[in-house]
Amino acid sequence: MLAYVIPFCLVVIGLALALNLVRLVKGPSLPDRILALDTLYINALALIVLFGIWLGSDLFFEAALLIAVMGFVGTVAAGKYLLHGDIID
Amino acid sequence: MPFWIEALVSLFLVLGSLFALVGAIGLYRLPDFYTRLHGPTKATTLGVGGMVIASMLFFAGRPEGPSLHELLITLFLFITAPVSAHMLAKAAMQKKLPLAERTRGKPW
Amino acid sequence: MKALRGLPHPLLSLLLTVIWLMLVNTLSFGHLLLGAFLGWAIPLLCRDFLIEVPRVRRPLQLGLFVLKVFGDILVANLAVAKLVLGPKERLNPAFVEVPVAIEDKFVLAVLTSIISLTPGTVSADLSADRRTLLLHALDAPDPGQLAAEVKRRYEAPLLEIFQCSPT
């Protein structure tokens, strides 16, 4: 059963990534683009966890955790830049 | 792997990926920034949550014993999603982004 | 919880140890020791940044509340999925002002996070005097009712669980 379910989920997540990408290109404003990037990294996280299940490997956990941490820091840095025009204050 | 574990893993995987898709659709088609903020920050977080639960169930049957460390990802996302949503909402209000016509009430 | 001199936040130390053990995904003695060391050292090193967490008055009720919030997140996500996929013309987005009675910083942060996590509402801003919270709701035909609902479902239990009387 998993042999069919996992490719299906890969397609669904790929579709979600494509929709995020459309929003990222279309904008129209800077917060919209940052929001699109934020969603993009969370969806990439789902993709990596899924890939780990597919390969039956535990090694992808570190990658997923790192993406989660770095993505959050990136979103907060971009948000602070928008709010104050400065990242470190 | 027993059949029922496989079925549970499949269920959580499908649910998780569908939630992620709903979040992305919300980001794509809702009319203004504030409504778009709703889709990704929550549906997507829940989608990853479903994936992580599926992964935990899948790896639980191995000889090394169950692993809990995937839970840390969900925990981290549940703590950080409100923070980034709040930050982006504040930035949008400062930039005075246009609202959808039907919105009632005003941002400060 | 009585604060000791060398161990200012015992619960935080325990939490850090557990998180370390989850991170390395083993329960060997060496990692237990290392986790205990980290749980002791990290709160000491950053004690100036930590804010005071009020005492939990009713632990049992806290557990029930957490379960209820998770249930709400699941149920409300399904509702929001229906809204997102439905026709756009049916949405009634609104900015709603909710007066809050919570004074403690930590509990207020918990409340705003819960509001952001339960779908349909995002906490957008807090007034400078910390008395009013600005929410954005995806679909609120009746803003007054939404504000009352937030106060009843989340603020009242939080006030009851943590020892911080509003007046």
CSV table of C-alpha atoms in Angstrom, one decimal:
chain,number,residue,atom,x,y,z
A,1,MET,CA,0.0,0.0,0.0
A,2,LEU,CA,2.8,2.4,0.9
A,3,ALA,CA,4.3,1.9,-2.6
A,4,TYR,CA,1.2,3.7,-4.0
A,5,VAL,CA,0.5,6.2,-1.2
A,6,ILE,CA,4.0,7.7,-1.1
A,7,PRO,CA,4.2,8.7,-4.8
A,8,PHE,CA,0.7,10.2,-4.5
A,9,CYS,CA,1.8,12.3,-1.5
A,10,LEU,CA,4.9,13.4,-3.3
A,11,VAL,CA,2.7,14.6,-6.2
A,12,VAL,CA,0.4,16.5,-3.8
A,13,ILE,CA,3.3,18.2,-2.0
A,14,GLY,CA,4.9,19.0,-5.3
A,15,LEU,CA,1.6,20.7,-6.3
A,16,ALA,CA,1.6,22.7,-3.1
A,17,LEU,CA,5.2,23.8,-3.7
A,18,ALA,CA,4.2,24.9,-7.3
A,19,LEU,CA,1.3,27.0,-5.9
A,20,ASN,CA,3.7,28.6,-3.4
A,21,LEU,CA,6.1,29.4,-6.1
A,22,VAL,CA,3.3,31.1,-8.1
A,23,ARG,CA,2.6,33.3,-5.1
A,24,LEU,CA,6.3,34.0,-4.7
A,25,VAL,CA,6.6,35.2,-8.3
A,26,LYS,CA,3.3,37.1,-8.4
A,27,GLY,CA,3.8,39.0,-5.1
A,28,PRO,CA,2.2,41.6,-5.2
A,29,SER,CA,3.9,43.0,-1.9
A,30,LEU,CA,7.0,42.1,0.0
A,31,PRO,CA,5.2,40.5,3.0
A,32,ASP,CA,3.3,38.3,0.5
A,33,ARG,CA,6.7,37.0,-0.8
A,34,ILE,CA,8.1,36.4,2.6
A,35,LEU,CA,4.9,34.5,3.5
A,36,ALA,CA,5.4,32.4,0.4
A,37,LEU,CA,9.0,31.7,1.3
A,38,ASP,CA,7.9,30.7,4.8
A,39,THR,CA,5.3,28.3,3.4
A,40,LEU,CA,7.8,27.0,0.9
A,41,TYR,CA,10.3,25.9,3.6
A,42,ILE,CA,7.6,24.2,5.7
A,43,ASN,CA,6.4,22.3,2.6
A,44,ALA,CA,10.0,21.4,1.8
A,45,LEU,CA,10.2,20.0,5.3
A,46,ALA,CA,7.2,17.8,4.7
A,47,LEU,CA,8.8,16.6,1.4
A,48,ILE,CA,12.0,15.7,3.3
A,49,VAL,CA,10.2,13.7,6.0
A,50,LEU,CA,8.3,11.9,3.2
A,51,PHE,CA,11.5,11.1,1.4
A,52,GLY,CA,13.0,9.7,4.6
A,53,ILE,CA,10.0,7.3,4.9
A,54,TRP,CA,10.4,6.3,1.3
A,55,LEU,CA,14.0,5.4,1.6
A,56,GLY,CA,13.4,4.0,5.1
A,57,SER,CA,16.3,6.1,6.4
A,58,ASP,CA,16.6,8.0,9.6
A,59,LEU,CA,19.3,10.3,8.3
A,60,PHE,CA,17.0,12.9,6.9
A,61,PHE,CA,15.8,14.0,10.4
A,62,GLU,CA,18.8,16.3,10.9
A,63,ALA,CA,18.3,17.9,7.6
A,64,ALA,CA,14.6,18.5,8.4
A,65,LEU,CA,15.4,20.0,11.8
A,66,LEU,CA,18.1,22.3,10.4
A,67,ILE,CA,15.7,23.5,7.7
A,68,ALA,CA,13.1,24.2,10.4
A,69,VAL,CA,15.5,26.2,12.5
A,70,MET,CA,17.1,28.1,9.6
A,71,GLY,CA,13.8,28.8,7.9
A,72,PHE,CA,12.4,30.3,11.1
A,73,VAL,CA,15.4,32.5,11.6
A,74,GLY,CA,15.2,33.6,8.0
A,75,THR,CA,11.5,34.6,8.2
A,76,VAL,CA,12.1,36.5,11.5
A,77,ALA,CA,15.1,38.3,10.0
A,78,ALA,CA,13.1,39.3,6.9
A,79,GLY,CA,10.1,40.4,9.0
A,80,LYS,CA,12.3,42.5,11.3
A,81,TYR,CA,13.9,44.1,8.2
A,82,LEU,CA,10.4,45.1,7.0
A,83,LEU,CA,9.4,46.4,10.4
A,84,HIS,CA,12.5,48.4,11.3
A,85,GLY,CA,14.6,48.6,8.2
A,86,ASP,CA,17.2,46.9,10.3
A,87,ILE,CA,17.9,43.3,11.4
A,88,ILE,CA,19.9,43.8,14.6
A,89,ASP,CA,18.7,46.4,17.0
B,1,MET,CA,5.3,-4.5,8.8
B,2,PRO,CA,1.8,-5.4,10.0
B,3,PHE,CA,-1.0,-4.3,7.8
B,4,TRP,CA,-2.7,-2.0,10.2
B,5,ILE,CA,0.4,0.0,10.9
B,6,GLU,CA,0.9,0.4,7.2
B,7,ALA,CA,-2.7,1.6,6.9
B,8,LEU,CA,-2.3,4.1,9.7
B,9,VAL,CA,0.9,5.4,8.2
B,10,SER,CA,-0.8,5.8,4.8
B,11,LEU,CA,-3.8,7.6,6.5
B,12,PHE,CA,-1.6,10.1,8.2
B,13,LEU,CA,0.6,10.7,5.1
B,14,VAL,CA,-2.5,11.4,2.9
B,15,LEU,CA,-4.1,13.7,5.6
B,16,GLY,CA,-0.8,15.6,6.1
B,17,SER,CA,-0.1,16.1,2.4
B,18,LEU,CA,-3.7,17.2,1.8
B,19,PHE,CA,-3.5,19.8,4.6
B,20,ALA,CA,-0.3,21.1,3.1
B,21,LEU,CA,-2.1,21.4,-0.2
B,22,VAL,CA,-5.0,23.2,1.4
B,23,GLY,CA,-2.6,25.7,2.9
B,24,ALA,CA,-0.9,26.3,-0.5
B,25,ILE,CA,-4.3,26.7,-2.2
B,26,GLY,CA,-5.3,29.3,0.4
B,27,LEU,CA,-2.0,31.1,-0.2
B,28,TYR,CA,-2.7,31.1,-3.9
B,29,ARG,CA,-6.3,32.1,-4.2
B,30,LEU,CA,-7.5,34.2,-1.2
B,31,PRO,CA,-8.0,37.9,-2.0
B,32,ASP,CA,-5.7,39.9,0.3
B,33,PHE,CA,-2.6,39.5,2.5
B,34,TYR,CA,-4.4,39.1,5.8
B,35,THR,CA,-6.6,36.3,4.6
B,36,ARG,CA,-3.7,34.7,2.9
B,37,LEU,CA,-1.9,34.7,6.2
B,38,HIS,CA,-4.4,32.1,7.6
B,39,GLY,CA,-3.8,29.3,5.1
B,40,PRO,CA,0.0,28.6,5.4
B,41,THR,CA,0.6,29.3,9.1
B,42,LYS,CA,-1.8,26.7,10.3
B,43,ALA,CA,-2.9,24.2,7.7
B,44,THR,CA,0.7,23.7,6.6
B,45,THR,CA,2.0,23.3,10.2
B,46,LEU,CA,-0.7,20.7,10.7
B,47,GLY,CA,0.3,19.0,7.4
B,48,VAL,CA,3.9,18.6,8.6
B,49,GLY,CA,2.5,17.4,11.9
B,50,GLY,CA,0.7,14.6,10.1
B,51,MET,CA,3.8,13.7,8.1
B,52,VAL,CA,5.8,13.5,11.3
B,53,ILE,CA,3.3,11.3,13.1
B,54,ALA,CA,3.4,9.0,10.1
B,55,SER,CA,7.2,8.9,10.1
B,56,MET,CA,7.2,8.1,13.9
B,57,LEU,CA,4.8,5.2,13.4
B,58,PHE,CA,6.8,3.9,10.4
B,59,PHE,CA,10.1,3.9,12.3
B,60,ALA,CA,8.5,2.6,15.5
B,61,GLY,CA,8.6,-1.0,14.4
B,62,ARG,CA,12.4,-1.2,13.9
B,63,PRO,CA,14.7,-3.2,16.1
B,64,GLU,CA,16.4,-0.1,17.6
B,65,GLY,CA,13.1,0.7,19.3
B,66,PRO,CA,10.7,3.6,18.8
B,67,SER,CA,12.1,7.0,18.1
B,68,LEU,CA,10.6,10.2,19.4
B,69,HIS,CA,12.9,12.8,17.9
B,70,GLU,CA,10.6,13.6,15.0
B,71,LEU,CA,8.3,15.1,17.6
B,72,LEU,CA,10.8,17.9,18.1
B,73,ILE,CA,10.2,19.2,14.5
B,74,THR,CA,6.4,19.5,15.2
B,75,LEU,CA,7.0,21.0,18.6
B,76,PHE,CA,9.4,23.6,17.1
B,77,LEU,CA,6.9,24.4,14.3
B,78,PHE,CA,4.0,24.8,16.7
B,79,ILE,CA,6.0,27.3,18.8
B,80,THR,CA,7.4,29.3,15.8
B,81,ALA,CA,4.4,29.5,13.5
B,82,PRO,CA,2.5,32.0,15.6
B,83,VAL,CA,5.6,34.1,16.0
B,84,SER,CA,6.3,34.5,12.3
B,85,ALA,CA,2.6,35.0,11.6
B,86,HIS,CA,2.5,37.8,14.2
B,87,MET,CA,5.6,39.4,12.8
B,88,LEU,CA,4.4,39.3,9.2
B,89,ALA,CA,1.0,40.7,10.2
B,90,LYS,CA,2.7,43.6,12.0
B,91,ALA,CA,4.9,44.3,9.0
B,92,ALA,CA,1.9,44.3,6.7
B,93,MET,CA,0.0,46.7,8.9
B,94,GLN,CA,3.0,49.0,9.0
B,95,LYS,CA,3.1,49.0,5.2
B,96,LYS,CA,-0.7,49.6,5.1
B,97,LEU,CA,-1.4,46.8,2.6
B,98,PRO,CA,-4.7,46.9,0.9
B,99,LEU,CA,-7.6,45.0,2.5
B,100,ALA,CA,-10.2,42.9,0.8
B,101,GLU,CA,-13.4,45.0,0.2
B,102,ARG,CA,-15.6,42.9,2.5
B,103,THR,CA,-13.3,43.3,5.5
B,104,ARG,CA,-14.9,44.9,8.5
B,105,GLY,CA,-13.1,46.8,11.2
B,106,LYS,CA,-9.7,48.5,10.6
B,107,PRO,CA,-6.2,47.7,11.5
B,108,TRP,CA,-4.5,50.2,13.8
C,1,MET,CA,8.5,25.4,42.8
C,2,LYS,CA,11.1,26.6,45.2
C,3,ALA,CA,14.1,28.2,43.4
C,4,LEU,CA,17.4,26.8,44.4
C,5,ARG,CA,20.6,28.8,44.2
C,6,GLY,CA,22.5,26.7,41.7
C,7,LEU,CA,19.4,25.6,39.9
C,8,PRO,CA,17.2,28.6,39.2
C,9,HIS,CA,14.6,26.8,37.0
C,10,PRO,CA,14.3,23.2,37.9
C,11,LEU,CA,11.4,22.5,35.4
C,12,LEU,CA,13.3,24.2,32.5
C,13,SER,CA,16.3,22.1,33.4
C,14,LEU,CA,14.2,18.9,33.2
C,15,LEU,CA,12.7,20.0,29.9
C,16,LEU,CA,16.1,20.7,28.4
C,17,THR,CA,17.4,17.3,29.5
C,18,VAL,CA,14.4,15.5,28.0
C,19,ILE,CA,14.8,17.5,24.7
C,20,TRP,CA,18.5,16.6,24.6
C,21,LEU,CA,17.6,12.9,25.0
C,22,MET,CA,15.0,13.2,22.3
C,23,LEU,CA,17.5,14.9,20.0
C,24,VAL,CA,20.2,12.2,20.3
C,25,ASN,CA,17.4,9.6,20.4
C,26,THR,CA,19.1,7.3,22.9
C,27,LEU,CA,18.8,6.7,26.6
C,28,SER,CA,22.3,5.8,27.4
C,29,PHE,CA,23.9,6.8,30.7
C,30,GLY,CA,26.5,9.1,29.0
C,31,HIS,CA,23.9,11.1,27.2
C,32,LEU,CA,21.8,11.3,30.3
C,33,LEU,CA,24.7,12.9,32.0
C,34,LEU,CA,25.4,15.3,29.2
C,35,GLY,CA,21.7,16.2,29.0
C,36,ALA,CA,21.7,16.9,32.8
C,37,PHE,CA,24.8,19.0,32.4
C,38,LEU,CA,23.2,21.0,29.6
C,39,GLY,CA,20.0,21.4,31.6
C,40,TRP,CA,22.0,22.8,34.4
C,41,ALA,CA,24.3,25.1,32.4
C,42,ILE,CA,21.9,26.6,29.9
C,43,PRO,CA,19.4,28.2,32.4
C,44,LEU,CA,22.4,29.5,34.4
C,45,LEU,CA,24.0,31.1,31.3
C,46,CYS,CA,20.9,32.8,30.0
C,47,ARG,CA,19.1,33.5,33.3
C,48,ASP,CA,19.0,37.2,32.5
C,49,PHE,CA,16.9,36.7,29.4
C,50,LEU,CA,14.3,34.4,31.0
C,51,ILE,CA,11.0,35.8,32.0
C,52,GLU,CA,9.2,34.7,35.1
C,53,VAL,CA,6.7,31.9,34.6
C,54,PRO,CA,3.7,32.2,36.9
C,55,ARG,CA,3.0,29.2,39.1
C,56,VAL,CA,0.6,26.6,37.7
C,57,ARG,CA,-2.3,26.4,40.2
C,58,ARG,CA,-4.2,23.5,38.6
C,59,PRO,CA,-1.9,21.0,36.7
C,60,LEU,CA,-4.8,18.6,35.9
C,61,GLN,CA,-6.8,21.4,34.4
C,62,LEU,CA,-3.7,22.5,32.4
C,63,GLY,CA,-3.5,19.0,30.8
C,64,LEU,CA,-7.2,19.1,29.9
C,65,PHE,CA,-6.8,22.6,28.4
C,66,VAL,CA,-3.9,21.5,26.2
C,67,LEU,CA,-5.9,18.5,25.0
C,68,LYS,CA,-8.9,20.8,24.3
C,69,VAL,CA,-6.7,23.2,22.3
C,70,PHE,CA,-5.3,20.4,20.2
C,71,GLY,CA,-8.8,19.2,19.5
C,72,ASP,CA,-9.8,22.8,18.5
C,73,ILE,CA,-6.9,23.0,16.2
C,74,LEU,CA,-7.9,19.8,14.4
C,75,VAL,CA,-11.6,20.6,14.1
C,76,ALA,CA,-11.1,24.2,13.2
C,77,ASN,CA,-8.6,23.3,10.5
C,78,LEU,CA,-11.3,21.2,8.8
C,79,ALA,CA,-13.6,24.2,8.9
C,80,VAL,CA,-11.0,26.5,7.5
C,81,ALA,CA,-10.2,24.0,4.7
C,82,LYS,CA,-13.9,24.2,3.7
C,83,LEU,CA,-13.7,28.0,3.7
C,84,VAL,CA,-10.5,28.1,1.7
C,85,LEU,CA,-11.8,25.7,-0.9
C,86,GLY,CA,-15.3,27.3,-1.0
C,87,PRO,CA,-16.3,30.3,-3.0
C,88,LYS,CA,-14.4,33.5,-2.2
C,89,GLU,CA,-17.5,35.7,-2.1
C,90,ARG,CA,-18.8,33.9,1.0
C,91,LEU,CA,-15.8,35.0,3.2
C,92,ASN,CA,-16.4,37.7,5.8
C,93,PRO,CA,-12.9,38.7,6.9
C,94,ALA,CA,-12.8,41.2,9.8
C,95,PHE,CA,-10.5,42.9,12.3
C,96,VAL,CA,-11.8,42.3,15.8
C,97,GLU,CA,-10.6,44.1,19.0
C,98,VAL,CA,-10.7,41.9,22.0
C,99,PRO,CA,-10.1,43.4,25.5
C,100,VAL,CA,-7.8,41.1,27.6
C,101,ALA,CA,-7.7,40.9,31.3
C,102,ILE,CA,-4.5,38.9,31.5
C,103,GLU,CA,-1.6,41.0,32.9
C,104,ASP,CA,1.3,38.5,33.0
C,105,LYS,CA,3.7,38.6,30.0
C,106,PHE,CA,4.1,34.8,29.7
C,107,VAL,CA,0.4,34.0,29.9
C,108,LEU,CA,-0.4,36.7,27.4
C,109,ALA,CA,2.1,35.2,25.0
C,110,VAL,CA,0.5,31.8,25.4
C,111,LEU,CA,-2.9,33.3,24.7
C,112,THR,CA,-1.8,35.1,21.5
C,113,SER,CA,0.0,31.9,20.3
C,114,ILE,CA,-3.2,29.8,20.9
C,115,ILE,CA,-5.2,32.4,19.0
C,116,SER,CA,-2.8,32.3,16.1
C,117,LEU,CA,-2.7,28.5,16.1
C,118,THR,CA,-6.5,28.0,16.1
C,119,PRO,CA,-7.4,28.5,12.5
C,120,GLY,CA,-9.7,31.3,11.5
C,121,THR,CA,-8.0,33.8,13.7
C,122,VAL,CA,-4.5,35.4,13.7
C,123,SER,CA,-3.5,37.8,16.5
C,124,ALA,CA,-2.2,40.8,14.7
C,125,ASP,CA,-1.3,43.4,17.3
C,126,LEU,CA,-1.4,44.3,20.9
C,127,SER,CA,-2.0,47.8,22.1
C,128,ALA,CA,0.7,49.6,24.0
C,129,ASP,CA,-1.0,49.3,27.3
C,130,ARG,CA,-1.5,45.5,26.9
C,131,ARG,CA,-5.3,45.9,27.3
C,132,THR,CA,-6.5,45.2,23.8
C,133,LEU,CA,-5.7,42.5,21.3
C,134,LEU,CA,-6.3,43.0,17.6
C,135,LEU,CA,-7.3,39.9,15.8
C,136,HIS,CA,-7.8,39.2,12.1
C,137,ALA,CA,-10.5,36.6,11.5
C,138,LEU,CA,-11.0,34.8,8.2
C,139,ASP,CA,-14.7,34.4,8.5
C,140,ALA,CA,-16.5,36.4,11.2
C,141,PRO,CA,-20.2,37.2,10.4
C,142,ASP,CA,-20.5,38.5,14.0
C,143,PRO,CA,-17.3,40.1,15.4
C,144,GLY,CA,-18.8,40.6,18.9
C,145,GLN,CA,-19.6,37.0,19.2
C,146,LEU,CA,-16.1,36.0,18.1
C,147,ALA,CA,-14.5,38.2,20.8
C,148,ALA,CA,-16.8,36.7,23.4
C,149,GLU,CA,-15.9,33.2,22.2
C,150,VAL,CA,-12.2,33.8,22.5
C,151,LYS,CA,-12.6,35.2,26.0
C,152,ARG,CA,-14.7,32.3,27.1
C,153,ARG,CA,-12.8,29.4,25.5
C,154,TYR,CA,-9.2,30.4,26.0
C,155,GLU,CA,-8.8,33.4,28.3
C,156,ALA,CA,-11.0,32.3,31.2
C,157,PRO,CA,-9.3,28.8,31.5
C,158,LEU,CA,-5.9,30.4,31.3
C,159,LEU,CA,-6.7,32.9,34.0
C,160,GLU,CA,-8.0,30.0,36.2
C,161,ILE,CA,-5.0,27.7,35.6
C,162,PHE,CA,-2.3,30.3,36.2
C,163,GLN,CA,-2.3,32.3,39.4
C,164,CYS,CA,-2.7,35.7,38.1
C,165,SER,CA,-6.0,37.3,39.1
C,166,PRO,CA,-7.1,40.1,36.8
C,167,THR,CA,-7.7,42.6,39.5
